Structure formats: C-alpha cells, structure tokens
mmCIF file as Biopython writes it, N, C-alpha, C and O atoms, coordinates in Angstrom:
data_model
#
loop_
_atom_site.group_PDB
_atom_site.id
_atom_site.type_symbol
_atom_site.label_atom_id
_atom_site.label_alt_id
_atom_site.label_comp_id
_atom_site.label_asym_id
_atom_site.label_entity_id
_atom_site.label_seq_id
_atom_site.pdbx_PDB_ins_code
_atom_site.Cartn_x
_atom_site.Cartn_y
_atom_site.Cartn_z
_atom_site.occupancy
_atom_site.B_iso_or_equiv
_atom_site.auth_seq_id
_atom_site.auth_asym_id
_atom_site.pdbx_PDB_model_num
ATOM 1   N N  . MET A ? 1  ? 55.487 60.543 -173.239 1.0 0.0 1  A 1 
ATOM 2   C CA . MET A ? 1  ? 54.578 60.395 -172.262 1.0 0.0 1  A 1 
ATOM 3   C C  . MET A ? 1  ? 54.063 58.989 -172.300 1.0 0.0 1  A 1 
ATOM 4   O O  . MET A ? 1  ? 53.813 58.466 -173.386 1.0 0.0 1  A 1 
ATOM 5   N N  . ASN A ? 2  ? 53.890 58.346 -171.165 1.0 0.0 2  A 1 
ATOM 6   C CA . ASN A ? 2  ? 53.336 57.009 -170.979 1.0 0.0 2  A 1 
ATOM 7   C C  . ASN A ? 2  ? 51.863 57.119 -170.796 1.0 0.0 2  A 1 
ATOM 8   O O  . ASN A ? 2  ? 51.394 57.859 -169.931 1.0 0.0 2  A 1 
ATOM 9   N N  . ILE A ? 3  ? 51.125 56.402 -171.586 1.0 0.0 3  A 1 
ATOM 10  C CA . ILE A ? 3  ? 49.633 56.340 -171.542 1.0 0.0 3  A 1 
ATOM 11  C C  . ILE A ? 3  ? 49.204 54.932 -171.406 1.0 0.0 3  A 1 
ATOM 12  O O  . ILE A ? 3  ? 49.774 54.034 -172.025 1.0 0.0 3  A 1 
ATOM 13  N N  . CYS A ? 4  ? 48.134 54.706 -170.548 1.0 0.0 4  A 1 
ATOM 14  C CA . CYS A ? 4  ? 47.621 53.451 -170.311 1.0 0.0 4  A 1 
ATOM 15  C C  . CYS A ? 4  ? 46.176 53.545 -170.480 1.0 0.0 4  A 1 
ATOM 16  O O  . CYS A ? 4  ? 45.559 54.379 -169.818 1.0 0.0 4  A 1 
ATOM 17  N N  . TYR A ? 5  ? 45.518 52.707 -171.370 1.0 0.0 5  A 1 
ATOM 18  C CA . TYR A ? 5  ? 44.130 52.653 -171.481 1.0 0.0 5  A 1 
ATOM 19  C C  . TYR A ? 5  ? 43.628 51.351 -170.915 1.0 0.0 5  A 1 
ATOM 20  O O  . TYR A ? 5  ? 44.307 50.331 -171.027 1.0 0.0 5  A 1 
ATOM 21  N N  . ILE A ? 6  ? 42.429 51.354 -170.294 1.0 0.0 6  A 1 
ATOM 22  C CA . ILE A ? 6  ? 41.886 50.216 -169.644 1.0 0.0 6  A 1 
ATOM 23  C C  . ILE A ? 6  ? 40.489 49.889 -170.317 1.0 0.0 6  A 1 
ATOM 24  O O  . ILE A ? 6  ? 39.580 50.714 -170.226 1.0 0.0 6  A 1 
ATOM 25  N N  . ASN A ? 7  ? 40.345 48.921 -170.864 1.0 0.0 7  A 1 
ATOM 26  C CA . ASN A ? 7  ? 38.993 48.580 -171.564 1.0 0.0 7  A 1 
ATOM 27  C C  . ASN A ? 7  ? 38.692 47.073 -171.450 1.0 0.0 7  A 1 
ATOM 28  O O  . ASN A ? 7  ? 39.562 46.240 -171.196 1.0 0.0 7  A 1 
ATOM 29  N N  . SER A ? 8  ? 37.466 46.802 -171.645 1.0 0.0 8  A 1 
ATOM 30  C CA . SER A ? 8  ? 37.083 45.412 -171.519 1.0 0.0 8  A 1 
ATOM 31  C C  . SER A ? 8  ? 37.843 44.477 -172.501 1.0 0.0 8  A 1 
ATOM 32  O O  . SER A ? 8  ? 38.416 43.464 -172.099 1.0 0.0 8  A 1 
ATOM 33  N N  . TYR A ? 9  ? 37.825 44.851 -173.786 1.0 0.0 9  A 1 
ATOM 34  C CA . TYR A ? 9  ? 38.583 44.057 -174.815 1.0 0.0 9  A 1 
ATOM 35  C C  . TYR A ? 9  ? 39.326 44.898 -175.708 1.0 0.0 9  A 1 
ATOM 36  O O  . TYR A ? 9  ? 39.116 46.110 -175.692 1.0 0.0 9  A 1 
ATOM 37  N N  . TYR A ? 10 ? 40.248 44.348 -176.557 1.0 0.0 10 A 1 
ATOM 38  C CA . TYR A ? 10 ? 41.030 45.099 -177.545 1.0 0.0 10 A 1 
ATOM 39  C C  . TYR A ? 10 ? 41.278 44.269 -178.712 1.0 0.0 10 A 1 
ATOM 40  O O  . TYR A ? 10 ? 41.196 43.043 -178.651 1.0 0.0 10 A 1 
ATOM 41  N N  . HIS A ? 11 ? 41.591 44.925 -179.817 1.0 0.0 11 A 1 
ATOM 42  C CA . HIS A ? 11 ? 41.804 44.243 -181.111 1.0 0.0 11 A 1 
ATOM 43  C C  . HIS A ? 11 ? 42.659 42.966 -180.906 1.0 0.0 11 A 1 
ATOM 44  O O  . HIS A ? 11 ? 43.655 43.029 -180.185 1.0 0.0 11 A 1 
ATOM 45  N N  . PRO A ? 12 ? 42.341 41.927 -181.452 1.0 0.0 12 A 1 
ATOM 46  C CA . PRO A ? 12 ? 41.478 41.595 -182.488 1.0 0.0 12 A 1 
ATOM 47  C C  . PRO A ? 12 ? 39.957 41.254 -182.016 1.0 0.0 12 A 1 
ATOM 48  O O  . PRO A ? 12 ? 39.070 40.900 -182.793 1.0 0.0 12 A 1 
ATOM 49  N N  . ASP A ? 13 ? 39.813 41.414 -180.662 1.0 0.0 13 A 1 
ATOM 50  C CA . ASP A ? 13 ? 38.407 41.064 -180.105 1.0 0.0 13 A 1 
ATOM 51  C C  . ASP A ? 13 ? 37.572 42.381 -180.159 1.0 0.0 13 A 1 
ATOM 52  O O  . ASP A ? 13 ? 37.149 42.923 -179.138 1.0 0.0 13 A 1 
ATOM 53  N N  . ASP A ? 14 ? 37.382 42.816 -181.305 1.0 0.0 14 A 1 
ATOM 54  C CA . ASP A ? 14 ? 36.497 44.136 -181.419 1.0 0.0 14 A 1 
ATOM 55  C C  . ASP A ? 14 ? 35.049 43.717 -181.288 1.0 0.0 14 A 1 
ATOM 56  O O  . ASP A ? 14 ? 34.440 43.219 -182.234 1.0 0.0 14 A 1 
ATOM 57  N N  . VAL A ? 15 ? 34.543 43.914 -180.176 1.0 0.0 15 A 1 
ATOM 58  C CA . VAL A ? 15 ? 33.204 43.589 -179.906 1.0 0.0 15 A 1 
ATOM 59  C C  . VAL A ? 15 ? 32.319 44.784 -180.325 1.0 0.0 15 A 1 
ATOM 60  O O  . VAL A ? 15 ? 31.296 44.555 -180.971 1.0 0.0 15 A 1 
ATOM 61  N N  . GLY A ? 16 ? 32.640 45.973 -180.013 1.0 0.0 16 A 1 
ATOM 62  C CA . GLY A ? 16 ? 31.828 47.200 -180.152 1.0 0.0 16 A 1 
ATOM 63  C C  . GLY A ? 16 ? 32.615 48.398 -180.442 1.0 0.0 16 A 1 
ATOM 64  O O  . GLY A ? 16 ? 33.805 48.356 -180.752 1.0 0.0 16 A 1 
ATOM 65  N N  . GLY A ? 17 ? 31.875 49.539 -180.327 1.0 0.0 17 A 1 
ATOM 66  C CA . GLY A ? 17 ? 32.562 50.867 -180.608 1.0 0.0 17 A 1 
ATOM 67  C C  . GLY A ? 17 ? 33.630 51.265 -179.527 1.0 0.0 17 A 1 
ATOM 68  O O  . GLY A ? 17 ? 34.633 51.885 -179.883 1.0 0.0 17 A 1 
ATOM 69  N N  . ALA A ? 18 ? 33.447 50.946 -178.311 1.0 0.0 18 A 1 
ATOM 70  C CA . ALA A ? 18 ? 34.515 51.248 -177.295 1.0 0.0 18 A 1 
ATOM 71  C C  . ALA A ? 18 ? 35.801 50.624 -177.728 1.0 0.0 18 A 1 
ATOM 72  O O  . ALA A ? 18 ? 36.829 51.300 -177.694 1.0 0.0 18 A 1 
ATOM 73  N N  . GLU A ? 19 ? 35.818 49.424 -178.118 1.0 0.0 19 A 1 
ATOM 74  C CA . GLU A ? 19 ? 37.101 48.727 -178.455 1.0 0.0 19 A 1 
ATOM 75  C C  . GLU A ? 19 ? 37.780 49.358 -179.636 1.0 0.0 19 A 1 
ATOM 76  O O  . GLU A ? 19 ? 38.997 49.525 -179.719 1.0 0.0 19 A 1 
ATOM 77  N N  . LYS A ? 20 ? 36.858 49.708 -180.577 1.0 0.0 20 A 1 
ATOM 78  C CA . LYS A ? 20 ? 37.387 50.419 -181.780 1.0 0.0 20 A 1 
ATOM 79  C C  . LYS A ? 20 ? 38.019 51.763 -181.386 1.0 0.0 20 A 1 
ATOM 80  O O  . LYS A ? 20 ? 39.162 52.057 -181.735 1.0 0.0 20 A 1 
ATOM 81  N N  . SER A ? 21 ? 37.271 52.533 -180.678 1.0 0.0 21 A 1 
ATOM 82  C CA . SER A ? 21 ? 37.703 53.832 -180.156 1.0 0.0 21 A 1 
ATOM 83  C C  . SER A ? 21 ? 39.035 53.761 -179.359 1.0 0.0 21 A 1 
ATOM 84  O O  . SER A ? 21 ? 39.937 54.568 -179.586 1.0 0.0 21 A 1 
ATOM 85  N N  . VAL A ? 22 ? 39.136 52.871 -178.506 1.0 0.0 22 A 1 
ATOM 86  C CA . VAL A ? 22 ? 40.490 52.665 -177.745 1.0 0.0 22 A 1 
ATOM 87  C C  . VAL A ? 22 ? 41.633 52.320 -178.706 1.0 0.0 22 A 1 
ATOM 88  O O  . VAL A ? 22 ? 42.742 52.836 -178.567 1.0 0.0 22 A 1 
ATOM 89  N N  . ARG A ? 23 ? 41.380 51.511 -179.606 1.0 0.0 23 A 1 
ATOM 90  C CA . ARG A ? 23 ? 42.378 51.132 -180.630 1.0 0.0 23 A 1 
ATOM 91  C C  . ARG A ? 23 ? 42.801 52.301 -181.460 1.0 0.0 23 A 1 
ATOM 92  O O  . ARG A ? 23 ? 44.002 52.489 -181.656 1.0 0.0 23 A 1 
ATOM 93  N N  . PHE A ? 24 ? 41.851 53.139 -181.985 1.0 0.0 24 A 1 
ATOM 94  C CA . PHE A ? 24 ? 42.204 54.261 -182.789 1.0 0.0 24 A 1 
ATOM 95  C C  . PHE A ? 24 ? 42.935 55.331 -181.906 1.0 0.0 24 A 1 
ATOM 96  O O  . PHE A ? 24 ? 43.838 55.999 -182.411 1.0 0.0 24 A 1 
ATOM 97  N N  . LEU A ? 25 ? 42.580 55.502 -180.652 1.0 0.0 25 A 1 
ATOM 98  C CA . LEU A ? 25 ? 43.176 56.417 -179.838 1.0 0.0 25 A 1 
ATOM 99  C C  . LEU A ? 25 ? 44.653 55.967 -179.520 1.0 0.0 25 A 1 
ATOM 100 O O  . LEU A ? 25 ? 45.596 56.755 -179.607 1.0 0.0 25 A 1 
ATOM 101 N N  . ALA A ? 26 ? 44.791 54.665 -179.150 1.0 0.0 26 A 1 
ATOM 102 C CA . ALA A ? 26 ? 46.098 54.198 -178.770 1.0 0.0 26 A 1 
ATOM 103 C C  . ALA A ? 26 ? 47.040 54.262 -179.952 1.0 0.0 26 A 1 
ATOM 104 O O  . ALA A ? 26 ? 48.181 54.690 -179.777 1.0 0.0 26 A 1 
ATOM 105 N N  . GLU A ? 27 ? 46.638 53.867 -181.130 1.0 0.0 27 A 1 
ATOM 106 C CA . GLU A ? 27 ? 47.506 53.943 -182.321 1.0 0.0 27 A 1 
ATOM 107 C C  . GLU A ? 27 ? 47.861 55.326 -182.670 1.0 0.0 27 A 1 
ATOM 108 O O  . GLU A ? 27 ? 48.991 55.554 -183.103 1.0 0.0 27 A 1 
ATOM 109 N N  . ALA A ? 28 ? 46.936 56.343 -182.512 1.0 0.0 28 A 1 
ATOM 110 C CA . ALA A ? 28 ? 47.144 57.689 -182.822 1.0 0.0 28 A 1 
ATOM 111 C C  . ALA A ? 28 ? 48.197 58.223 -181.859 1.0 0.0 28 A 1 
ATOM 112 O O  . ALA A ? 28 ? 49.066 58.993 -182.269 1.0 0.0 28 A 1 
ATOM 113 N N  . MET A ? 29 ? 48.141 57.833 -180.586 1.0 0.0 29 A 1 
ATOM 114 C CA . MET A ? 29 ? 49.109 58.250 -179.547 1.0 0.0 29 A 1 
ATOM 115 C C  . MET A ? 29 ? 50.524 57.821 -179.941 1.0 0.0 29 A 1 
ATOM 116 O O  . MET A ? 29 ? 51.497 58.571 -179.868 1.0 0.0 29 A 1 
ATOM 117 N N  . VAL A ? 30 ? 50.560 56.554 -180.363 1.0 0.0 30 A 1 
ATOM 118 C CA . VAL A ? 30 ? 51.860 55.905 -180.743 1.0 0.0 30 A 1 
ATOM 119 C C  . VAL A ? 30 ? 52.453 56.628 -181.885 1.0 0.0 30 A 1 
ATOM 120 O O  . VAL A ? 30 ? 53.656 56.885 -181.929 1.0 0.0 30 A 1 
ATOM 121 N N  . SER A ? 31 ? 51.576 56.973 -182.851 1.0 0.0 31 A 1 
ATOM 122 C CA . SER A ? 31 ? 52.075 57.740 -183.959 1.0 0.0 31 A 1 
ATOM 123 C C  . SER A ? 31 ? 52.572 59.192 -183.634 1.0 0.0 31 A 1 
ATOM 124 O O  . SER A ? 31 ? 53.213 59.849 -184.455 1.0 0.0 31 A 1 
ATOM 125 N N  . ARG A ? 32 ? 52.274 59.603 -182.521 1.0 0.0 32 A 1 
ATOM 126 C CA . ARG A ? 32 ? 52.683 60.951 -182.058 1.0 0.0 32 A 1 
ATOM 127 C C  . ARG A ? 32 ? 53.865 60.750 -181.089 1.0 0.0 32 A 1 
ATOM 128 O O  . ARG A ? 32 ? 54.222 61.719 -180.418 1.0 0.0 32 A 1 
ATOM 129 N N  . GLY A ? 33 ? 54.501 59.570 -180.964 1.0 0.0 33 A 1 
ATOM 130 C CA . GLY A ? 33 ? 55.617 59.348 -180.261 1.0 0.0 33 A 1 
ATOM 131 C C  . GLY A ? 33 ? 55.464 59.027 -178.777 1.0 0.0 33 A 1 
ATOM 132 O O  . GLY A ? 33 ? 56.450 59.092 -178.044 1.0 0.0 33 A 1 
ATOM 133 N N  . HIS A ? 34 ? 54.252 58.680 -178.301 1.0 0.0 34 A 1 
ATOM 134 C CA . HIS A ? 34 ? 53.932 58.297 -176.955 1.0 0.0 34 A 1 
ATOM 135 C C  . HIS A ? 34 ? 54.116 56.837 -176.792 1.0 0.0 34 A 1 
ATOM 136 O O  . HIS A ? 34 ? 54.022 56.099 -177.773 1.0 0.0 34 A 1 
ATOM 137 N N  . THR A ? 35 ? 54.384 56.359 -175.557 1.0 0.0 35 A 1 
ATOM 138 C CA . THR A ? 35 ? 54.403 54.874 -175.223 1.0 0.0 35 A 1 
ATOM 139 C C  . THR A ? 35 ? 53.002 54.487 -174.764 1.0 0.0 35 A 1 
ATOM 140 O O  . THR A ? 35 ? 52.498 55.086 -173.814 1.0 0.0 35 A 1 
ATOM 141 N N  . VAL A ? 36 ? 52.404 53.591 -175.348 1.0 0.0 36 A 1 
ATOM 142 C CA . VAL A ? 36 ? 50.951 53.341 -175.006 1.0 0.0 36 A 1 
ATOM 143 C C  . VAL A ? 36 ? 50.824 51.780 -174.582 1.0 0.0 36 A 1 
ATOM 144 O O  . VAL A ? 36 ? 51.404 50.889 -175.202 1.0 0.0 36 A 1 
ATOM 145 N N  . SER A ? 37 ? 50.119 51.587 -173.617 1.0 0.0 37 A 1 
ATOM 146 C CA . SER A ? 37 ? 49.756 50.317 -173.139 1.0 0.0 37 A 1 
ATOM 147 C C  . SER A ? 37 ? 48.250 50.195 -172.931 1.0 0.0 37 A 1 
ATOM 148 O O  . SER A ? 37 ? 47.608 51.157 -172.510 1.0 0.0 37 A 1 
ATOM 149 N N  . VAL A ? 38 ? 47.668 49.010 -173.223 1.0 0.0 38 A 1 
ATOM 150 C CA . VAL A ? 38 ? 46.271 48.829 -173.091 1.0 0.0 38 A 1 
ATOM 151 C C  . VAL A ? 38 ? 46.103 47.598 -172.232 1.0 0.0 38 A 1 
ATOM 152 O O  . VAL A ? 38 ? 46.690 46.561 -172.541 1.0 0.0 38 A 1 
ATOM 153 N N  . ILE A ? 39 ? 45.292 47.670 -171.118 1.0 0.0 39 A 1 
ATOM 154 C CA . ILE A ? 39 ? 44.978 46.565 -170.230 1.0 0.0 39 A 1 
ATOM 155 C C  . ILE A ? 39 ? 43.535 46.112 -170.547 1.0 0.0 39 A 1 
ATOM 156 O O  . ILE A ? 39 ? 42.605 46.916 -170.501 1.0 0.0 39 A 1 
ATOM 157 N N  . CYS A ? 40 ? 43.369 44.860 -170.857 1.0 0.0 40 A 1 
ATOM 158 C CA . CYS A ? 40 ? 41.970 44.353 -171.199 1.0 0.0 40 A 1 
ATOM 159 C C  . CYS A ? 40 ? 41.935 42.850 -170.700 1.0 0.0 40 A 1 
ATOM 160 O O  . CYS A ? 40 ? 42.883 42.256 -170.186 1.0 0.0 40 A 1 
ATOM 161 N N  . LEU A ? 41 ? 40.707 42.358 -170.936 1.0 0.0 41 A 1 
ATOM 162 C CA . LEU A ? 41 ? 40.411 41.004 -170.511 1.0 0.0 41 A 1 
ATOM 163 C C  . LEU A ? 41 ? 40.820 40.021 -171.701 1.0 0.0 41 A 1 
ATOM 164 O O  . LEU A ? 41 ? 40.841 40.416 -172.866 1.0 0.0 41 A 1 
ATOM 165 N N  . GLY A ? 42 ? 41.132 38.761 -171.347 1.0 0.0 42 A 1 
ATOM 166 C CA . GLY A ? 42 ? 41.415 37.739 -172.323 1.0 0.0 42 A 1 
ATOM 167 C C  . GLY A ? 42 ? 41.264 36.328 -171.690 1.0 0.0 42 A 1 
ATOM 168 O O  . GLY A ? 42 ? 40.989 36.181 -170.499 1.0 0.0 42 A 1 
ATOM 169 N N  . ALA A ? 43 ? 41.454 35.323 -172.531 1.0 0.0 43 A 1 
ATOM 170 C CA . ALA A ? 43 ? 41.275 34.034 -172.079 1.0 0.0 43 A 1 
ATOM 171 C C  . ALA A ? 43 ? 42.315 33.513 -171.054 1.0 0.0 43 A 1 
ATOM 172 O O  . ALA A ? 43 ? 42.067 32.628 -170.236 1.0 0.0 43 A 1 
ATOM 173 N N  . SER A ? 44 ? 43.613 34.207 -171.192 1.0 0.0 44 A 1 
ATOM 174 C CA . SER A ? 44 ? 44.546 33.854 -170.374 1.0 0.0 44 A 1 
ATOM 175 C C  . SER A ? 44 ? 45.528 35.108 -170.257 1.0 0.0 44 A 1 
ATOM 176 O O  . SER A ? 44 ? 45.373 36.082 -170.993 1.0 0.0 44 A 1 
ATOM 177 N N  . SER A ? 45 ? 46.523 35.047 -169.324 1.0 0.0 45 A 1 
ATOM 178 C CA . SER A ? 45 ? 47.414 36.140 -169.241 1.0 0.0 45 A 1 
ATOM 179 C C  . SER A ? 45 ? 48.405 36.213 -170.355 1.0 0.0 45 A 1 
ATOM 180 O O  . SER A ? 45 ? 49.012 35.197 -170.695 1.0 0.0 45 A 1 
ATOM 181 N N  . SER A ? 46 ? 48.593 37.314 -170.916 1.0 0.0 46 A 1 
ATOM 182 C CA . SER A ? 46 ? 49.538 37.451 -171.974 1.0 0.0 46 A 1 
ATOM 183 C C  . SER A ? 46 ? 49.811 38.935 -172.255 1.0 0.0 46 A 1 
ATOM 184 O O  . SER A ? 46 ? 49.015 39.807 -171.909 1.0 0.0 46 A 1 
ATOM 185 N N  . THR A ? 47 ? 50.987 39.200 -172.907 1.0 0.0 47 A 1 
ATOM 186 C CA . THR A ? 47 ? 51.386 40.456 -173.250 1.0 0.0 47 A 1 
ATOM 187 C C  . THR A ? 47 ? 51.845 40.442 -174.618 1.0 0.0 47 A 1 
ATOM 188 O O  . THR A ? 47 ? 52.762 39.697 -174.962 1.0 0.0 47 A 1 
ATOM 189 N N  . ASP A ? 48 ? 51.192 41.315 -175.510 1.0 0.0 48 A 1 
ATOM 190 C CA . ASP A ? 48 ? 51.556 41.330 -176.925 1.0 0.0 48 A 1 
ATOM 191 C C  . ASP A ? 48 ? 51.802 42.699 -177.349 1.0 0.0 48 A 1 
ATOM 192 O O  . ASP A ? 48 ? 51.512 43.594 -176.555 1.0 0.0 48 A 1 
ATOM 193 N N  . TYR A ? 49 ? 52.343 43.022 -178.592 1.0 0.0 49 A 1 
ATOM 194 C CA . TYR A ? 49 ? 52.470 44.253 -179.100 1.0 0.0 49 A 1 
ATOM 195 C C  . TYR A ? 49 ? 51.730 44.214 -180.483 1.0 0.0 49 A 1 
ATOM 196 O O  . TYR A ? 49 ? 52.072 43.435 -181.372 1.0 0.0 49 A 1 
ATOM 197 N N  . ILE A ? 50 ? 50.712 45.088 -180.606 1.0 0.0 50 A 1 
ATOM 198 C CA . ILE A ? 50 ? 49.912 45.096 -181.799 1.0 0.0 50 A 1 
ATOM 199 C C  . ILE A ? 50 ? 50.095 46.553 -182.239 1.0 0.0 50 A 1 
ATOM 200 O O  . ILE A ? 50 ? 49.747 47.463 -181.487 1.0 0.0 50 A 1 
ATOM 201 N N  . ASN A ? 51 ? 50.660 46.803 -183.497 1.0 0.0 51 A 1 
ATOM 202 C CA . ASN A ? 51 ? 50.987 48.124 -184.079 1.0 0.0 51 A 1 
ATOM 203 C C  . ASN A ? 51 ? 51.617 48.963 -183.110 1.0 0.0 51 A 1 
ATOM 204 O O  . ASN A ? 51 ? 51.208 50.110 -182.929 1.0 0.0 51 A 1 
ATOM 205 N N  . ASN A ? 52 ? 52.691 48.432 -182.399 1.0 0.0 52 A 1 
ATOM 206 C CA . ASN A ? 52 ? 53.462 49.164 -181.352 1.0 0.0 52 A 1 
ATOM 207 C C  . ASN A ? 52 ? 52.671 49.603 -180.170 1.0 0.0 52 A 1 
ATOM 208 O O  . ASN A ? 52 ? 53.121 50.497 -179.454 1.0 0.0 52 A 1 
ATOM 209 N N  . VAL A ? 53 ? 51.553 49.054 -179.919 1.0 0.0 53 A 1 
ATOM 210 C CA . VAL A ? 53 ? 50.761 49.244 -178.667 1.0 0.0 53 A 1 
ATOM 211 C C  . VAL A ? 53 ? 50.963 47.945 -177.857 1.0 0.0 53 A 1 
ATOM 212 O O  . VAL A ? 53 ? 50.717 46.835 -178.329 1.0 0.0 53 A 1 
ATOM 213 N N  . ARG A ? 54 ? 51.442 48.162 -176.564 1.0 0.0 54 A 1 
ATOM 214 C CA . ARG A ? 54 ? 51.601 47.062 -175.624 1.0 0.0 54 A 1 
ATOM 215 C C  . ARG A ? 54 ? 50.255 46.632 -175.106 1.0 0.0 54 A 1 
ATOM 216 O O  . ARG A ? 54 ? 49.558 47.418 -174.464 1.0 0.0 54 A 1 
ATOM 217 N N  . VAL A ? 55 ? 49.866 45.373 -175.377 1.0 0.0 55 A 1 
ATOM 218 C CA . VAL A ? 55 ? 48.482 44.922 -175.018 1.0 0.0 55 A 1 
ATOM 219 C C  . VAL A ? 55 ? 48.650 43.889 -173.898 1.0 0.0 55 A 1 
ATOM 220 O O  . VAL A ? 55 ? 49.216 42.816 -174.111 1.0 0.0 55 A 1 
ATOM 221 N N  . ILE A ? 56 ? 48.147 44.228 -172.693 1.0 0.0 56 A 1 
ATOM 222 C CA . ILE A ? 56 ? 48.292 43.292 -171.511 1.0 0.0 56 A 1 
ATOM 223 C C  . ILE A ? 56 ? 46.942 42.700 -171.276 1.0 0.0 56 A 1 
ATOM 224 O O  . ILE A ? 56 ? 45.988 43.418 -170.975 1.0 0.0 56 A 1 
ATOM 225 N N  . ARG A ? 57 ? 46.837 41.353 -171.412 1.0 0.0 57 A 1 
ATOM 226 C CA . ARG A ? 57 ? 45.540 40.793 -171.266 1.0 0.0 57 A 1 
ATOM 227 C C  . ARG A ? 57 ? 45.468 40.033 -169.886 1.0 0.0 57 A 1 
ATOM 228 O O  . ARG A ? 57 ? 46.409 39.331 -169.517 1.0 0.0 57 A 1 
ATOM 229 N N  . LEU A ? 58 ? 44.454 40.176 -169.221 1.0 0.0 58 A 1 
ATOM 230 C CA . LEU A ? 58 ? 44.261 39.449 -167.958 1.0 0.0 58 A 1 
ATOM 231 C C  . LEU A ? 58 ? 43.231 38.557 -167.981 1.0 0.0 58 A 1 
ATOM 232 O O  . LEU A ? 58 ? 42.211 38.867 -168.597 1.0 0.0 58 A 1 
ATOM 233 N N  . PRO A ? 59 ? 43.311 37.438 -167.388 1.0 0.0 59 A 1 
ATOM 234 C CA . PRO A ? 59 ? 42.214 36.415 -167.327 1.0 0.0 59 A 1 
ATOM 235 C C  . PRO A ? 59 ? 41.008 36.806 -166.578 1.0 0.0 59 A 1 
ATOM 236 O O  . PRO A ? 59 ? 41.115 37.519 -165.580 1.0 0.0 59 A 1 
ATOM 237 N N  . ILE A ? 60 ? 39.881 36.390 -166.993 1.0 0.0 60 A 1 
ATOM 238 C CA . ILE A ? 60 ? 38.559 36.662 -166.094 1.0 0.0 60 A 1 
ATOM 239 C C  . ILE A ? 60 ? 37.990 35.308 -165.905 1.0 0.0 60 A 1 
ATOM 240 O O  . ILE A ? 60 ? 37.978 34.432 -166.770 1.0 0.0 60 A 1 
ATOM 241 N N  . ARG A ? 61 ? 37.520 35.206 -164.705 1.0 0.0 61 A 1 
ATOM 242 C CA . ARG A ? 61 ? 36.772 34.063 -164.352 1.0 0.0 61 A 1 
ATOM 243 C C  . ARG A ? 61 ? 35.281 34.265 -164.376 1.0 0.0 61 A 1 
ATOM 244 O O  . ARG A ? 61 ? 34.692 34.775 -163.424 1.0 0.0 61 A 1 
ATOM 245 N N  . ASN A ? 62 ? 34.681 33.866 -165.456 1.0 0.0 62 A 1 
ATOM 246 C CA . ASN A ? 62 ? 33.317 34.154 -165.667 1.0 0.0 62 A 1 
ATOM 247 C C  . ASN A ? 62 ? 32.508 33.095 -165.202 1.0 0.0 62 A 1 
ATOM 248 O O  . ASN A ? 62 ? 32.570 31.996 -165.753 1.0 0.0 62 A 1 
ATOM 249 N N  . LEU A ? 63 ? 31.703 33.319 -164.184 1.0 0.0 63 A 1 
ATOM 250 C CA . LEU A ? 63 ? 30.963 32.195 -163.487 1.0 0.0 63 A 1 
ATOM 251 C C  . LEU A ? 63 ? 29.461 32.096 -164.106 1.0 0.0 63 A 1 
ATOM 252 O O  . LEU A ? 63 ? 28.647 31.319 -163.608 1.0 0.0 63 A 1 
ATOM 253 N N  . TYR A ? 64 ? 29.156 32.866 -165.141 1.0 0.0 64 A 1 
ATOM 254 C CA . TYR A ? 64 ? 27.802 32.807 -165.654 1.0 0.0 64 A 1 
ATOM 255 C C  . TYR A ? 64 ? 27.653 31.646 -166.689 1.0 0.0 64 A 1 
ATOM 256 O O  . TYR A ? 64 ? 26.568 31.441 -167.235 1.0 0.0 64 A 1 
#
C-alpha cells in the first residue's frame, strides 16, 4: 500500500510530539512492507530517504 503523511516537520527537525509520532508511524509502516512518503516543510525543496521513508520537503515563505 502507498501511504503519505503530511506534517509540518519531519526528522531530523523534531520540534515536538507530532513529528516524532509521524516518524514512528512512517517507519512502522515501512517495516510492514508499505511504501511511505512524508510531505513536510523545509528551507528549500528537496527529496530524501530517511530509513526507507521518502521525505519531500517544500519551502515555506515565512513573512513573520
């Protein structure tokens, strides 16, 4: 099954509990044979693989 999680941040930018929960869920699903992607915010656009989880970072223009 293909699974996609969307969260503000993802490892190694562990800000709080939500980021850690998404990481644990994503890695658990990968260990069960699923294909997992996470879409989150980052300084620039990039695509990485962290523990076989595809991490897609999208830039944010923070005006504050």
